[in-house]
Coordinates of C-alpha atoms in Angstrom, one line a residue:
Chain A
D2 CA -0.1 -0.2 -0.3
A3 CA 1.7 3.2 -1.1
G4 CA 2.1 6.0 1.3
V5 CA 2.0 9.8 0.7
T6 CA 4.4 10.6 -2.3
Q7 CA 5.7 13.8 -3.2
S8 CA 7.7 15.2 -6.0
P9 CA 10.3 16.6 -6.8
T10 CA 12.4 15.3 -3.9
H11 CA 14.9 18.1 -4.1
L12 CA 15.0 21.4 -6.0
I13 CA 17.0 24.3 -6.5
K14 CA 15.6 27.7 -7.5
T15 CA 16.7 31.6 -7.7
R16 CA 15.0 34.1 -5.9
G17 CA 12.0 35.5 -7.9
Q18 CA 11.2 32.1 -9.4
H19 CA 7.9 30.2 -8.9
V20 CA 8.0 26.8 -7.8
T21 CA 5.3 23.9 -7.7
L22 CA 5.2 21.1 -5.4
R23 CA 3.2 17.9 -5.9
C24 CA 1.7 15.5 -3.7
S25 CA -0.5 12.0 -3.7
P26 CA -2.4 11.1 -1.0
I27 CA -2.9 7.6 0.7
S28 CA -5.7 5.7 -1.2
G29 CA -8.8 6.6 0.5
H30 CA -7.6 9.9 2.5
K31 CA -9.5 12.6 1.4
S32 CA -7.6 15.5 3.5
V33 CA -4.2 16.6 2.4
S34 CA -2.5 19.4 4.6
W35 CA 1.2 21.4 3.7
Y36 CA 3.7 21.9 6.3
Q37 CA 6.8 24.1 6.1
Q38 CA 10.0 22.8 8.0
V39 CA 13.1 25.5 8.1
L40 CA 15.8 23.6 9.1
G41 CA 16.3 23.4 13.0
Q42 CA 12.5 24.1 13.7
G43 CA 9.4 22.0 13.7
P44 CA 6.9 21.8 11.0
Q45 CA 4.6 24.7 10.4
F46 CA 1.2 24.9 9.0
I47 CA 0.2 26.1 5.7
F48 CA -2.8 24.4 3.8
Q49 CA -5.6 22.0 4.9
Y50 CA -7.8 20.7 1.5
Y51 CA -10.6 18.7 1.7
E52 CA -12.9 17.6 -1.3
K53 CA -11.2 20.0 -3.0
E54 CA -11.8 22.8 -0.7
E55 CA -9.5 25.3 1.3
R56 CA -10.4 24.3 4.8
G57 CA -7.5 25.8 6.9
R58 CA -4.8 28.5 6.2
G59 CA -1.8 29.2 8.2
N60 CA 0.1 32.2 8.8
F61 CA 1.9 32.6 5.3
P62 CA 1.8 35.1 2.7
D63 CA -0.1 35.3 -0.5
R64 CA 2.6 34.3 -2.5
F65 CA 1.8 30.8 -1.2
S66 CA -1.4 28.9 -2.7
A67 CA -2.7 25.4 -3.1
R68 CA -5.1 23.4 -4.6
Q69 CA -6.5 19.8 -4.7
F70 CA -7.6 17.7 -7.7
P71 CA -10.6 15.5 -7.9
N72 CA -8.3 12.3 -7.0
Y73 CA -7.1 14.2 -4.1
S74 CA -3.9 15.1 -5.0
S75 CA -2.4 18.4 -4.3
E76 CA -0.1 21.2 -5.4
L77 CA 1.5 23.8 -3.4
N78 CA 2.8 26.7 -5.2
V79 CA 5.1 29.7 -4.3
N80 CA 5.5 32.7 -6.3
A81 CA 8.0 35.1 -6.1
L82 CA 10.7 33.0 -4.1
L83 CA 12.6 34.4 -1.3
L84 CA 15.6 32.9 0.3
G85 CA 13.7 32.7 3.7
D86 CA 11.4 30.2 1.6
S87 CA 14.1 27.3 1.6
A88 CA 12.8 24.6 3.6
L89 CA 11.5 21.1 3.5
Y90 CA 8.1 21.1 2.4
L91 CA 5.5 18.3 3.7
C92 CA 2.3 17.0 2.7
A93 CA 0.1 15.3 5.0
S94 CA -2.7 12.9 4.5
S95 CA -5.8 12.0 6.6
F96 CA -9.1 10.3 6.1
Y97 CA -11.4 12.8 7.9
R98 CA -11.5 16.5 7.8
T99 CA -11.6 17.4 11.6
S100 CA -10.0 15.8 14.5
R101 CA -13.4 15.7 16.1
S102 CA -14.4 13.2 13.4
G103 CA -12.6 10.4 15.1
A104 CA -8.7 9.4 15.1
N105 CA -7.6 11.4 12.9
V106 CA -3.6 10.4 12.3
L107 CA -2.0 12.3 9.9
T108 CA 0.6 10.3 7.9
F109 CA 3.7 12.6 6.2
G110 CA 5.4 12.2 3.1
A111 CA 9.1 12.3 2.7
G112 CA 9.1 15.9 1.8
S113 CA 10.5 18.3 -0.9
R114 CA 13.4 19.9 -0.3
L115 CA 13.6 23.6 -2.0
T116 CA 16.6 25.4 -1.7
V117 CA 16.4 29.3 -2.9
L118 CA 19.9 30.6 -4.2
Chain B
G18 CA -3.0 29.2 18.8
I19 CA -1.6 26.8 21.2
Q20 CA 2.3 26.8 22.4
V21 CA 3.7 23.3 22.5
E22 CA 7.1 23.2 24.4
Q23 CA 9.3 19.9 24.0
S24 CA 12.2 19.0 26.7
P25 CA 15.0 18.6 26.6
P26 CA 15.9 20.4 23.5
D27 CA 18.8 18.0 23.2
L28 CA 20.1 14.6 24.4
I29 CA 23.3 12.3 24.1
L30 CA 22.8 8.8 25.3
Q31 CA 24.7 5.7 25.4
E32 CA 23.2 2.9 23.5
G33 CA 21.1 0.8 26.0
A34 CA 20.6 4.0 28.4
N35 CA 16.6 5.0 28.7
S36 CA 15.1 8.1 28.2
T37 CA 12.3 10.3 28.7
L38 CA 11.0 13.1 26.4
R39 CA 8.3 15.6 27.7
C40 CA 5.7 17.6 25.6
N41 CA 3.9 20.4 27.4
F42 CA 0.8 22.2 25.9
S43 CA -0.5 25.7 26.6
D44 CA -4.1 24.6 25.8
S45 CA -6.2 21.5 25.8
V46 CA -5.2 19.7 22.3
N47 CA -6.8 16.7 20.4
N48 CA -4.9 14.2 17.9
L49 CA -2.2 14.2 19.8
Q50 CA 0.9 12.3 17.9
W51 CA 4.3 11.8 18.5
F52 CA 6.8 11.6 15.3
H53 CA 10.2 10.7 14.7
Q54 CA 12.1 12.3 11.9
N55 CA 15.1 10.7 10.6
P56 CA 17.9 12.1 9.1
W57 CA 16.7 12.1 5.4
G58 CA 13.4 14.3 6.9
Q59 CA 10.9 11.4 6.9
L60 CA 8.2 12.2 9.6
I61 CA 7.7 8.6 10.9
N62 CA 4.2 8.2 13.0
L63 CA 5.1 6.6 16.6
F64 CA 2.1 7.3 18.4
Y65 CA -1.6 8.9 18.0
I66 CA -2.2 9.3 21.7
P67 CA -4.8 12.1 22.8
S68 CA -5.0 10.1 26.3
G69 CA -4.0 6.9 28.3
T70 CA -0.6 5.0 27.5
K71 CA 0.4 3.0 24.7
Q72 CA 3.5 0.6 24.1
N73 CA 5.0 -0.3 20.7
G74 CA 8.1 -2.4 21.6
R75 CA 10.9 -0.4 23.4
L76 CA 8.9 2.9 22.9
S77 CA 5.6 4.1 25.0
A78 CA 3.8 6.8 25.4
T79 CA 1.8 8.2 28.2
T80 CA -0.6 11.5 27.7
V81 CA -2.2 13.2 30.5
A82 CA -5.0 15.4 28.7
T83 CA -6.3 16.9 31.9
E84 CA -2.8 18.4 32.7
R85 CA -1.9 19.0 29.0
Y86 CA 1.1 16.9 28.8
S87 CA 2.7 13.8 27.3
L88 CA 5.6 11.6 27.8
L89 CA 7.9 9.5 25.5
Y90 CA 9.9 6.8 26.6
I91 CA 12.6 5.0 25.3
S92 CA 13.9 2.2 26.8
S93 CA 17.4 0.3 25.8
S94 CA 18.2 2.7 23.4
Q95 CA 20.0 1.8 19.9
T96 CA 21.7 3.8 17.1
T97 CA 18.9 3.8 14.9
D98 CA 16.9 5.9 17.7
S99 CA 18.8 9.0 16.7
G100 CA 16.7 11.7 15.5
V101 CA 14.3 14.4 15.9
Y102 CA 11.2 13.7 18.1
F103 CA 8.4 15.5 17.6
C104 CA 5.0 16.1 19.4
A105 CA 2.0 17.9 18.0
G106 CA -1.7 18.5 18.9
H107 CA -4.4 20.1 17.1
P108 CA -6.1 22.8 19.3
S109 CA -9.7 21.2 20.9
G110 CA -12.6 22.8 19.5
G111 CA -10.7 24.1 16.3
A112 CA -11.8 23.4 12.8
G113 CA -9.8 21.2 10.7
N114 CA -6.9 19.0 11.4
M115 CA -4.0 21.1 11.7
L116 CA -1.4 20.2 14.1
T117 CA 0.9 22.5 15.8
F118 CA 4.3 20.9 16.7
G119 CA 7.0 21.6 19.3
G120 CA 10.6 22.7 18.5
G121 CA 11.6 18.8 18.9
T122 CA 13.8 17.0 21.0
R123 CA 17.3 16.0 19.0
L124 CA 18.2 12.6 20.1
M125 CA 21.9 11.4 19.6
V126 CA 22.8 7.5 20.6
K127 CA 26.2 7.1 20.6
P128 CA 27.3 3.2 20.1

């Protein structure tokens, strides 16, 4: 059974460029969340999508956007890249939309490591 | 939002030693999970433990929800236990299922 898959695994961009990161959730999972992890810190929540709609947004600028497709895969887009966007971007999937729906374990992918020069 | 504090921030152990990692939350949380992040960045679920005690091999975890803390016990540590351990939770009553993570405990187990 495939886990959460992310692509690309590594990429290097220059300031001002745009990047698209992709995520495929575990089969049957309808919720996808994105997290940013800067070196030496814990992951920070960026977005949650459920049934193709945005259900939550963290404290990130409008340069960050995402979407979810009918097959529940997701893309994270970052425009006008800054040096500070260099980080590991993690995607997580879960079955339920909320933690109140039941045991809602988030399973993470291996991440996409973005370096901005 | 909630604050999550983990202690200790860094821990060095000799192989075979036992350790306890702690996680304190500033408010009630749901969906409490412990993760191990390996050197390649992969976050691996260790426990989903909103309350009570669970054990999995040499690892066990206890959450006291009323006092807003959770503990992760590692017994007979091995070099493969090295990495960063994170706890994370979702604010009780909050919408969605976003997790707030602590800063992590960086564990190094020496042979």
